[in-house]
PDB file of C-alpha atoms and ligand atoms in Angstrom:
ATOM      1  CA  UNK A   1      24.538 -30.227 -32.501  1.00 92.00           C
ATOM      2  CA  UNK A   2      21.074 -29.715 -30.854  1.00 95.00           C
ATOM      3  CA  UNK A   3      21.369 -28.750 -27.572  1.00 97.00           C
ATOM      4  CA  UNK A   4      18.717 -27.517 -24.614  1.00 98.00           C
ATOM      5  CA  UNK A   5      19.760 -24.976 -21.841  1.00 98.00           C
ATOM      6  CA  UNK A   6      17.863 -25.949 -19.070  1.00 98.00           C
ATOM      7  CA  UNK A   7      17.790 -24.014 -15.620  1.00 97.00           C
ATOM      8  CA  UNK A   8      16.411 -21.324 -13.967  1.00 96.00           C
ATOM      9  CA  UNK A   9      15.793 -17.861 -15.117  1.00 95.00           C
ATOM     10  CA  UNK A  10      19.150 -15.484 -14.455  1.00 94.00           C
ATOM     11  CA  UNK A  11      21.440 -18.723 -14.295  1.00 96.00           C
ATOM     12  CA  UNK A  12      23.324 -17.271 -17.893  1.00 95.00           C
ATOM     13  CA  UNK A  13      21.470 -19.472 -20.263  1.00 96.00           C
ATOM     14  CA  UNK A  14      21.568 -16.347 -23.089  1.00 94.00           C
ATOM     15  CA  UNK A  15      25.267 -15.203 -22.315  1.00 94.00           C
ATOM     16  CA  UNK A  16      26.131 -18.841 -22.463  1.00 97.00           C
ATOM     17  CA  UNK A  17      24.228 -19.465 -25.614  1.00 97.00           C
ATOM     18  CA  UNK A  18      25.356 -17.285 -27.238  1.00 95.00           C
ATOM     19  CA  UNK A  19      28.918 -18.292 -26.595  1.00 96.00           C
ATOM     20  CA  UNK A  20      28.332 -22.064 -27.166  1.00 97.00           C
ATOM     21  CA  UNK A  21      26.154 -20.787 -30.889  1.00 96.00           C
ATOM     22  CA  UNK A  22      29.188 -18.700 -32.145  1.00 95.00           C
ATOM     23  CA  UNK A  23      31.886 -21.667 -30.884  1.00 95.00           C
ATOM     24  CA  UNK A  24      29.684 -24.526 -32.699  1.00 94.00           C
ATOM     25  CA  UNK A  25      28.422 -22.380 -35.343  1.00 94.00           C
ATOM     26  CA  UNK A  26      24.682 -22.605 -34.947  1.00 95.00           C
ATOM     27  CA  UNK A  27      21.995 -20.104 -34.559  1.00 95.00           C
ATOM     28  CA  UNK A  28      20.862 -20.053 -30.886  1.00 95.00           C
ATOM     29  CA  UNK A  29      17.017 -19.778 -30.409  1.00 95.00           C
ATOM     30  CA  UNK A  30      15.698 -17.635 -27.069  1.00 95.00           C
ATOM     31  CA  UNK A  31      11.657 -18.229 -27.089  1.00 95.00           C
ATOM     32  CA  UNK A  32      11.871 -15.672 -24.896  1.00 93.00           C
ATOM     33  CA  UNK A  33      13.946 -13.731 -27.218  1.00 92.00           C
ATOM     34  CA  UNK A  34      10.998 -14.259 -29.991  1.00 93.00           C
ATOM     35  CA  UNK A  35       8.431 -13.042 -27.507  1.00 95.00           C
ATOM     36  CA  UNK A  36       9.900  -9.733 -26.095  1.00 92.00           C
ATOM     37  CA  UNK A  37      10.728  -9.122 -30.410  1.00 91.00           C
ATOM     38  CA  UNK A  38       6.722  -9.634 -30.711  1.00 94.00           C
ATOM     39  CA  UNK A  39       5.855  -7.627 -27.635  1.00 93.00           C
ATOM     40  CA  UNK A  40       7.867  -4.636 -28.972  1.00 91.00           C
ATOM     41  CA  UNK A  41       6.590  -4.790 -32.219  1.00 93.00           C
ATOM     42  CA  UNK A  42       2.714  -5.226 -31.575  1.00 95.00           C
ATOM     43  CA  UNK A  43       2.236  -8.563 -33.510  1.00 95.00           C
ATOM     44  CA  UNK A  44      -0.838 -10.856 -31.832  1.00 93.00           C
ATOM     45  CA  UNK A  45       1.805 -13.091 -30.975  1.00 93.00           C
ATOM     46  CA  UNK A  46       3.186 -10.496 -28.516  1.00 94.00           C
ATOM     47  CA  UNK A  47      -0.048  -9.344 -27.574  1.00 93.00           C
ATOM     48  CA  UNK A  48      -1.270 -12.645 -26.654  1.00 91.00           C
ATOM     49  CA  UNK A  49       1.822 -13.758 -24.757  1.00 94.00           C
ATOM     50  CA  UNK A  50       2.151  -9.909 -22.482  1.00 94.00           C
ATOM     51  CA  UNK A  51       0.624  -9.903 -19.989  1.00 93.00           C
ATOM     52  CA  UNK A  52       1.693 -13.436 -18.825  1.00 94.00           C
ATOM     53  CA  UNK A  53       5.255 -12.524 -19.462  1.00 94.00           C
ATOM     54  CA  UNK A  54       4.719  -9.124 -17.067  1.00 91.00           C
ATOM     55  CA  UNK A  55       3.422 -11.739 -14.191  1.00 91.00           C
ATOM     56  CA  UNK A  56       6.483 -13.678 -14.781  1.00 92.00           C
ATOM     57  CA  UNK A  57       4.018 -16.823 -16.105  1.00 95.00           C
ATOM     58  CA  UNK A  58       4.733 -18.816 -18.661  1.00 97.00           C
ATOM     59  CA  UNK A  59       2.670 -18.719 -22.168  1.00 96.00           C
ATOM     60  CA  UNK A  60       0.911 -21.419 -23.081  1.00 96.00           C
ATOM     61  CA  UNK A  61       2.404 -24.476 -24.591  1.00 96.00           C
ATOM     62  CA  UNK A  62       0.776 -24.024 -27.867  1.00 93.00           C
ATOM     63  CA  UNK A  63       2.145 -20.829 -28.767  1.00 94.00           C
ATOM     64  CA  UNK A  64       5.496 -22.415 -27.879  1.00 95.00           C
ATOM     65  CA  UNK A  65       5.550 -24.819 -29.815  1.00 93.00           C
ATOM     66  CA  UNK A  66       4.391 -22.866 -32.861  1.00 92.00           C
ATOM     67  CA  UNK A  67       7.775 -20.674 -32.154  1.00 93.00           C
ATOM     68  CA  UNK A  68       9.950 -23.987 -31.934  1.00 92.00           C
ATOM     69  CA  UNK A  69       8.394 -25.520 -35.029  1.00 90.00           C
ATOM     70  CA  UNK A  70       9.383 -22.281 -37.144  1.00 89.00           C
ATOM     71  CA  UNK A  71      12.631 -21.698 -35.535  1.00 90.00           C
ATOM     72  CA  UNK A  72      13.149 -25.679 -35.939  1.00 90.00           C
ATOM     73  CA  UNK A  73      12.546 -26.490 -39.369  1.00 85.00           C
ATOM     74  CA  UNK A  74      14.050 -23.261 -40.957  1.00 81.00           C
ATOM     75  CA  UNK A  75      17.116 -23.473 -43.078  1.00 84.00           C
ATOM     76  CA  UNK A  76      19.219 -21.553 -40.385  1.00 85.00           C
ATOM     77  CA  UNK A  77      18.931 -24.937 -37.664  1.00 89.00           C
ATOM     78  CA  UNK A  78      19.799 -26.906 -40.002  1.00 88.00           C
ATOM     79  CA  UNK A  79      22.859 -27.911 -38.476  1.00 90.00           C
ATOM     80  CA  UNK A  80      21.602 -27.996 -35.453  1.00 94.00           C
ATOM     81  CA  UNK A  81      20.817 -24.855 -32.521  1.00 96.00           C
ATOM     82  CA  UNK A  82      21.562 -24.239 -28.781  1.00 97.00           C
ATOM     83  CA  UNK A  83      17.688 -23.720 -27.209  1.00 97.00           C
ATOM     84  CA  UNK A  84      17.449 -21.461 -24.841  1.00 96.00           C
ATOM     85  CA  UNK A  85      14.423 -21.322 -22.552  1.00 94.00           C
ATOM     86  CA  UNK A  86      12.288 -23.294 -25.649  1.00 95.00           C
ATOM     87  CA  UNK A  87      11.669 -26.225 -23.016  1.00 97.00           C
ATOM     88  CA  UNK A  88      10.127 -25.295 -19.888  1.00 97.00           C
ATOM     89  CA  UNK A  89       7.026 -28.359 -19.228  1.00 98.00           C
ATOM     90  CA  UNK A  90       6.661 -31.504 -19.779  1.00 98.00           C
ATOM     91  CA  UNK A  91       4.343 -31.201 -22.424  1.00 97.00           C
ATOM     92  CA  UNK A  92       6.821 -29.214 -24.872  1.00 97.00           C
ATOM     93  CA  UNK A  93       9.854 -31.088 -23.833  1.00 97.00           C
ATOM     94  CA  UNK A  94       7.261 -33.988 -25.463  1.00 97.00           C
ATOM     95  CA  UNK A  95       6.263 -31.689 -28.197  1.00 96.00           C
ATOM     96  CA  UNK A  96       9.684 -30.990 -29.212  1.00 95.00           C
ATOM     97  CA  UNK A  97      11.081 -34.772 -29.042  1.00 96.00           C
ATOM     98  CA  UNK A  98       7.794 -35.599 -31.389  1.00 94.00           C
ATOM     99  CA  UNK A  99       8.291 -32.846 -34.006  1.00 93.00           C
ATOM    100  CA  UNK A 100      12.360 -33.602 -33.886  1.00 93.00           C
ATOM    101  CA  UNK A 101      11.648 -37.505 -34.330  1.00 93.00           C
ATOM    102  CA  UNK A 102       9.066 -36.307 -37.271  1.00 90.00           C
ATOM    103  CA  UNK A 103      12.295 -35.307 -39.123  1.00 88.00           C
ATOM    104  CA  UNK A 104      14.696 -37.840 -37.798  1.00 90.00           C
ATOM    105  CA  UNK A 105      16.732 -35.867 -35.976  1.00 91.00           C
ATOM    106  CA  UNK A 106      17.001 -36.137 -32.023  1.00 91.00           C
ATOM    107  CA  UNK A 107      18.752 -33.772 -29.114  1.00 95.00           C
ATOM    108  CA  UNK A 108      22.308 -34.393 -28.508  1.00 95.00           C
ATOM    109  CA  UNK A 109      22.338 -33.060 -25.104  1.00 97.00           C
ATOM    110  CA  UNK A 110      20.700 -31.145 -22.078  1.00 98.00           C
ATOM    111  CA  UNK A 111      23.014 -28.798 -20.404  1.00 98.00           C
ATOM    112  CA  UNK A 112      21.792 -27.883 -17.114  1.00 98.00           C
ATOM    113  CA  UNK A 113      22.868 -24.744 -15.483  1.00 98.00           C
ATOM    114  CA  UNK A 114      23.060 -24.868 -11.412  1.00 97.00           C
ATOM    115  CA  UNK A 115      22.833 -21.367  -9.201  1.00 96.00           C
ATOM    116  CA  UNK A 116      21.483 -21.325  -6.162  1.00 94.00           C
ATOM    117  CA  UNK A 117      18.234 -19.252  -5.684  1.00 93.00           C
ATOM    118  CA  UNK A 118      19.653 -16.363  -3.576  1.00 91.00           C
ATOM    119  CA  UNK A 119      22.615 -15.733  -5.981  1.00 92.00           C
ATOM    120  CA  UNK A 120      19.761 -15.408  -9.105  1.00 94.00           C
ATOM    121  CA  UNK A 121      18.071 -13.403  -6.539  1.00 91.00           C
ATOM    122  CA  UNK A 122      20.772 -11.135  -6.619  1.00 90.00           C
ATOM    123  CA  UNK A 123      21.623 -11.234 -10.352  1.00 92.00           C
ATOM    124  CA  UNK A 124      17.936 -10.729 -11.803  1.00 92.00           C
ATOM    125  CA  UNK A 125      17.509  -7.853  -9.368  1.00 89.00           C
ATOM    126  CA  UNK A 126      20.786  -5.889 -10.581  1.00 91.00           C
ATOM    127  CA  UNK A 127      20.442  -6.799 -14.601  1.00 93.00           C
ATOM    128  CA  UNK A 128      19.364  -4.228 -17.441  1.00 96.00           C
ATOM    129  CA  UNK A 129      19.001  -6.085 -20.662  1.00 95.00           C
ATOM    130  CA  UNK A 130      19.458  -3.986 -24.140  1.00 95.00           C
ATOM    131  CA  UNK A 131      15.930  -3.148 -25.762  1.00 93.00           C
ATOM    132  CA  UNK A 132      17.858  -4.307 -29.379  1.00 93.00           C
ATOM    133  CA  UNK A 133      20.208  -6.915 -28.965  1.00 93.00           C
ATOM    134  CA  UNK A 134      19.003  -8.283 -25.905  1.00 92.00           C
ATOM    135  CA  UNK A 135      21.931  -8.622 -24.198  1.00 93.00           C
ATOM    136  CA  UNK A 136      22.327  -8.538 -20.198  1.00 93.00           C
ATOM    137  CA  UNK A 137      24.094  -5.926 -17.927  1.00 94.00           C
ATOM    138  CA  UNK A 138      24.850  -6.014 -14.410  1.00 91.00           C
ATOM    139  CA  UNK A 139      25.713  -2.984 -12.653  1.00 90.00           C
ATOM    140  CA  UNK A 140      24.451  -0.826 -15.376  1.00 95.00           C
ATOM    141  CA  UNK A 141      21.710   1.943 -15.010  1.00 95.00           C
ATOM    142  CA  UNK A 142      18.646   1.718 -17.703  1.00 96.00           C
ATOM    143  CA  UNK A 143      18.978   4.466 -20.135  1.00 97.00           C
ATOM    144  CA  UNK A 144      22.577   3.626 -20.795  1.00 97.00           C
ATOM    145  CA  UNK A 145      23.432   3.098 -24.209  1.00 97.00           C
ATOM    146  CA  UNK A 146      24.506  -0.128 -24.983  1.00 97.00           C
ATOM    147  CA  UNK A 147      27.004  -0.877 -27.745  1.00 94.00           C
ATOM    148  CA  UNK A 148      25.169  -3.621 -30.314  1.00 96.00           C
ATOM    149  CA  UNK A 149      27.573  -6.301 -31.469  1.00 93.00           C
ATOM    150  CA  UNK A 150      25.390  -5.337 -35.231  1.00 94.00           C
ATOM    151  CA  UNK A 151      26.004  -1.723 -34.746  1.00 94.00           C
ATOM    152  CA  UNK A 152      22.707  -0.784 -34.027  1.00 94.00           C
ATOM    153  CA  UNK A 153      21.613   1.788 -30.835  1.00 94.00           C
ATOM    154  CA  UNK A 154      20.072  -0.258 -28.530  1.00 96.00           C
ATOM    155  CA  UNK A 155      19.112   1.008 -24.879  1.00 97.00           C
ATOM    156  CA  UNK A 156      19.662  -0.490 -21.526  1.00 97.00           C
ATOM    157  CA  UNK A 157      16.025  -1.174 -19.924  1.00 96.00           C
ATOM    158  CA  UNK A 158      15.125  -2.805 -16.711  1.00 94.00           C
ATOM    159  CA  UNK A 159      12.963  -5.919 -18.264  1.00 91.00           C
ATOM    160  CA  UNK A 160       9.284  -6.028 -16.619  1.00 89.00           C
ATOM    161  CA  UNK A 161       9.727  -9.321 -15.208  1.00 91.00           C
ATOM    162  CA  UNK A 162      13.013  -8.577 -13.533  1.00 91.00           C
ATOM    163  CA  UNK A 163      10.936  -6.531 -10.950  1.00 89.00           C
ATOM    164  CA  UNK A 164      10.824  -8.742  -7.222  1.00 87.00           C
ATOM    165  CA  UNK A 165       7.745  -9.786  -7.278  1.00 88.00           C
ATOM    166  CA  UNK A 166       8.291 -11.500 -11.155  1.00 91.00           C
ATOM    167  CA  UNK A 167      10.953 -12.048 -10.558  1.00 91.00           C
ATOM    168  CA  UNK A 168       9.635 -14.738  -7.156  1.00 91.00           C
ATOM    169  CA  UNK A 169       6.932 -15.451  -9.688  1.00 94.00           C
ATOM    170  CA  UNK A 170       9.330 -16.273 -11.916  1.00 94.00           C
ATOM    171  CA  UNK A 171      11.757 -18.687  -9.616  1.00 95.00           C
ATOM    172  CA  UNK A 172       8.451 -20.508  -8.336  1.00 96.00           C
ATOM    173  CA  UNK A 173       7.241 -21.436 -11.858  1.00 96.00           C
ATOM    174  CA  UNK A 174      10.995 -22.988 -12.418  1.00 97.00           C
ATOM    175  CA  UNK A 175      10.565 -25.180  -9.515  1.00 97.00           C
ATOM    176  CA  UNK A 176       7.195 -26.266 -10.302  1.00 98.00           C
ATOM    177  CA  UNK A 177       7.339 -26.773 -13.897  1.00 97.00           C
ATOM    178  CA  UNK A 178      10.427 -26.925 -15.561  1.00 97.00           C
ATOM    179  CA  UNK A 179      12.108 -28.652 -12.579  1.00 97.00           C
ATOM    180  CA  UNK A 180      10.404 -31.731 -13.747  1.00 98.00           C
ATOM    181  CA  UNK A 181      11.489 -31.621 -16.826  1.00 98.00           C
ATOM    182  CA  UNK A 182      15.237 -32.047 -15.802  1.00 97.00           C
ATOM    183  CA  UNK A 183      13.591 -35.811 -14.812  1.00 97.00           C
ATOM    184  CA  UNK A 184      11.708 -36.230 -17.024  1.00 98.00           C
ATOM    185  CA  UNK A 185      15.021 -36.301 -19.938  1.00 98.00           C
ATOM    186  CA  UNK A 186      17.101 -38.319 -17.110  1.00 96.00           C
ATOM    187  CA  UNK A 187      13.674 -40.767 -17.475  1.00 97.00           C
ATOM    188  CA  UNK A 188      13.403 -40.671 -21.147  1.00 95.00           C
ATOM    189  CA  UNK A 189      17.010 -40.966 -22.589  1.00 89.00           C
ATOM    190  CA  UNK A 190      18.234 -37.690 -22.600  1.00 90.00           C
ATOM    191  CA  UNK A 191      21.849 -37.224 -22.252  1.00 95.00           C
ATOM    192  CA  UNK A 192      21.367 -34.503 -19.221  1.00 97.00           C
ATOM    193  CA  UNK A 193      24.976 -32.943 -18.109  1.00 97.00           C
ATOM    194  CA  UNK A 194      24.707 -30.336 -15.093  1.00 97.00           C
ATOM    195  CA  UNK A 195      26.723 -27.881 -14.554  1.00 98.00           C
ATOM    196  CA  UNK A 196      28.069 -25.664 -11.752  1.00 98.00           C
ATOM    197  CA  UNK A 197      26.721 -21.970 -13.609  1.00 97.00           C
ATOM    198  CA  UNK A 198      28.363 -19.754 -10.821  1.00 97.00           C
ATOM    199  CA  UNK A 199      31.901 -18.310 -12.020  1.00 96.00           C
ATOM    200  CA  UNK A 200      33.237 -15.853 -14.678  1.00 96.00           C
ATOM    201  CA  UNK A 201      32.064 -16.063 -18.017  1.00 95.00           C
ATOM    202  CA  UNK A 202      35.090 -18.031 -19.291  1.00 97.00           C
ATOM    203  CA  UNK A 203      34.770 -20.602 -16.379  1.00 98.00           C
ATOM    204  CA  UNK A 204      31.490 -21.375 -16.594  1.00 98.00           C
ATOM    205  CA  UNK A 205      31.860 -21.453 -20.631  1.00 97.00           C
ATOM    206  CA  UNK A 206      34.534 -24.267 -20.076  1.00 97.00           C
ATOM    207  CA  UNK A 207      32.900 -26.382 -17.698  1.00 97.00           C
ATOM    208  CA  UNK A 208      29.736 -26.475 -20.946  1.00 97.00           C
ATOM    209  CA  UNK A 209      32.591 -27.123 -22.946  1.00 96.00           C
ATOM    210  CA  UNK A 210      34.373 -29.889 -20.684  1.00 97.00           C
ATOM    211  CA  UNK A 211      30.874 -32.081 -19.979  1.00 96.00           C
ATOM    212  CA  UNK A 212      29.645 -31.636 -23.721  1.00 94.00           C
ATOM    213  CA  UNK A 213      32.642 -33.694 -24.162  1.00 89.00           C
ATOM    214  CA  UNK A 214      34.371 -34.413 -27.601  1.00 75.00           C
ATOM    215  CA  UNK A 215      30.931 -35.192 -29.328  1.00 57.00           C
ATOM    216  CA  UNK A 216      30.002 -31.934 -29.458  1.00 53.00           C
TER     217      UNK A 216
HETATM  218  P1  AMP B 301      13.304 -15.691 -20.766  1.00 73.61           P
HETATM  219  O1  AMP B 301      13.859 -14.587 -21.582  1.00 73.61           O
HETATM  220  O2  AMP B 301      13.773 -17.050 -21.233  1.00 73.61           O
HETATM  221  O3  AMP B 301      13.530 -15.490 -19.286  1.00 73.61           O
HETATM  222  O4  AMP B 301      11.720 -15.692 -21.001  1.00 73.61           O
HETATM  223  C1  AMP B 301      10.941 -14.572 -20.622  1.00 73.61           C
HETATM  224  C2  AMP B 301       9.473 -14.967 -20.496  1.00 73.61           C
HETATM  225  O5  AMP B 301       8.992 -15.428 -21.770  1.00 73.61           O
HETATM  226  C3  AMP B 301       9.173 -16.102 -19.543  1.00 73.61           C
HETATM  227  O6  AMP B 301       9.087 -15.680 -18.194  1.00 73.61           O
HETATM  228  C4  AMP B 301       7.841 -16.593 -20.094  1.00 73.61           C
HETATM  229  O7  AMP B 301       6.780 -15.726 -19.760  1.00 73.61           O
HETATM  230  C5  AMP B 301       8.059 -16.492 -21.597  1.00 73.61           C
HETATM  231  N1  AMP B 301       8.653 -17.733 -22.152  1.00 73.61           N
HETATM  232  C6  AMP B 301       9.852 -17.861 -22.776  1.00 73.61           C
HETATM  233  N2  AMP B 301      10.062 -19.126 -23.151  1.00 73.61           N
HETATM  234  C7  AMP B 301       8.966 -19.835 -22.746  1.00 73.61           C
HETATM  235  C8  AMP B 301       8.594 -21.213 -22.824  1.00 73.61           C
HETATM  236  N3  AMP B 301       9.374 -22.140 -23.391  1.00 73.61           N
HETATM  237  N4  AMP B 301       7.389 -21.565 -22.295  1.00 73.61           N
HETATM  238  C9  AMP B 301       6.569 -20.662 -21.749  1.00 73.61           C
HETATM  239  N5  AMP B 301       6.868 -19.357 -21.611  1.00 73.61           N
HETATM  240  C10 AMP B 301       8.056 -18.941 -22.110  1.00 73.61           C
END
C-alpha cells in the first residue's frame, strides 16, 4: 500500500508511521527524516536545505522531489511505503502523482491527521527528538539518552525548529501551503480519510486502522 500522512507538523505523523510501516510491512519515508540525516552529515543536500529548515520554511520543491524519486523507485518501496511529510504543495503532490503514474502505480490513500493548533502548540514546545533514530519524546530533557530500537546511542536534542517562533513559522506554512493540498486530492481523486489524531498512541493507531478499511 502507498499511503500519504498529511497534517500539520506535531500531529504524530512519524510515531504513526512508523506504526502503520511495521503493521503493513513497508518502509516508511520521512523527507524530513532524509534532510535532518543530510544536515548532520554535511552533504550539499543538507547544506542547501538548513537554513530553511532552522526558519521552519519549507525547501524547495525540486529538492523534494529528487528525495521522493530515490526513495520511490528503490527496491525497498517496492511494495508500497507510508509518506510522511513527502507532500506538502501542490506542485509535489502533482510531482509525485506524475512520477507514480510514470510507473503505473497510483496512491491508495491520504490519511489526514486532525489536532487542533493549540494542542500542537503544546506538543512541539515539550518534544526532544533522538539525534539517531529520530524518534520523539515528550516530557524528556535534551541530553537524555535515548534507547535506539537498532541499539545504537542516540541523544535526546531539542530540534531547531521546535523553538516558538519555528515552530509559528512552522504552523503558518501548514495552513498556507499544505492545507490546500488536502483539496486539492478531495478534487483530483484521492481517496482522503481524516482522522481525529488526539488520543493515546493505540487509539489514534486504530482509528488509521479503522478508516484505511479492509483494503489496506
Ligand atoms: P518534518 O520532520 O516533517 O517536520 O520536516 C522538517 C522540515 O524539513 C520542514 O519544516 C521543512 O523545512 C523540511 N521538509 C520536510 N519535508 C518537506 C517537504 N515535503 N517539502 C518541503 N520541505 C520539507
Amino acid at each position: 500500500m502507498l499511503i500519504v500522512l498529511l497534517g500539520p507538523p506535531g500531529a504524530g505523523k512519524g510515531t504513526q508511521g512508523e506504526r502503520l510501516a511495521a503493521r503493513l510491512e513497508v518502509p516508511k519515508i520521512a523527507t524530513g527524516d532524509v534532510l535532518r540525516a543530510a544536515v548532520r552529515d554535511g552533504t550539499p543536500l543538507g547544506l542547501a536545505a538548513k537554513a530553511a529548515m532552522d526558519r521552519g520554511d519549507l525547501v524547495p520543491d525540486d529538492v523534494i522531489q529528487g528525495i521522493m524519486k530515490e526513495a520511490l523507485t528503490g527496491p525497498a518501496a517496492a511494495n508500497g511505503a507510508i509518506l510522511d511529510g513527502v507532500v506538502r504543495t501542490i506542485p509535489q503532490a502533482e510531482g509525485l502523482r506524475d512520477m507514480l503514474a510514470s510507473v503505473d502505480r497510483e496512491l491508495d490513500a491520504v490519511l489526514l491527521f486532525d489536532v487542533e493548533t493549540e494542542e500542537l502548540v503544546r506538543r512541539l514546545s515539550g518534544r526532544t527528538t533522538c539525534n539517531a533514530c529520530q524518534r520523539p519524546f515528550f516530557g524528556r530533557e535534551p541530553g537524555e539518552p535515548c534507547e535506539c530500537p537498532d541499539g545504537t546511542k542516540g541523544i535526546l536534542i531539542r530540534r531547531s525548529d521546535d523553538e516558538p517562533d519555528a515552530v509559528r513559522k512552522r504552523l503558518d506554512v501548514f495552513k498556507a501551503q499544505t492545507q490546500p493540498v488536502i483539496e486539492w486530492y478531495r478534487k483530483n481523486g484521492g481517496r482522503v480519510i481524516a482522522i481525529n489524531a488526539v488520543g493515546t498512541l493505540d487509539e489514534v493507531e486504530a482509528r488509521a486502522i479503522a478508516g484505511l478499511g479492509p483494503a489496506r
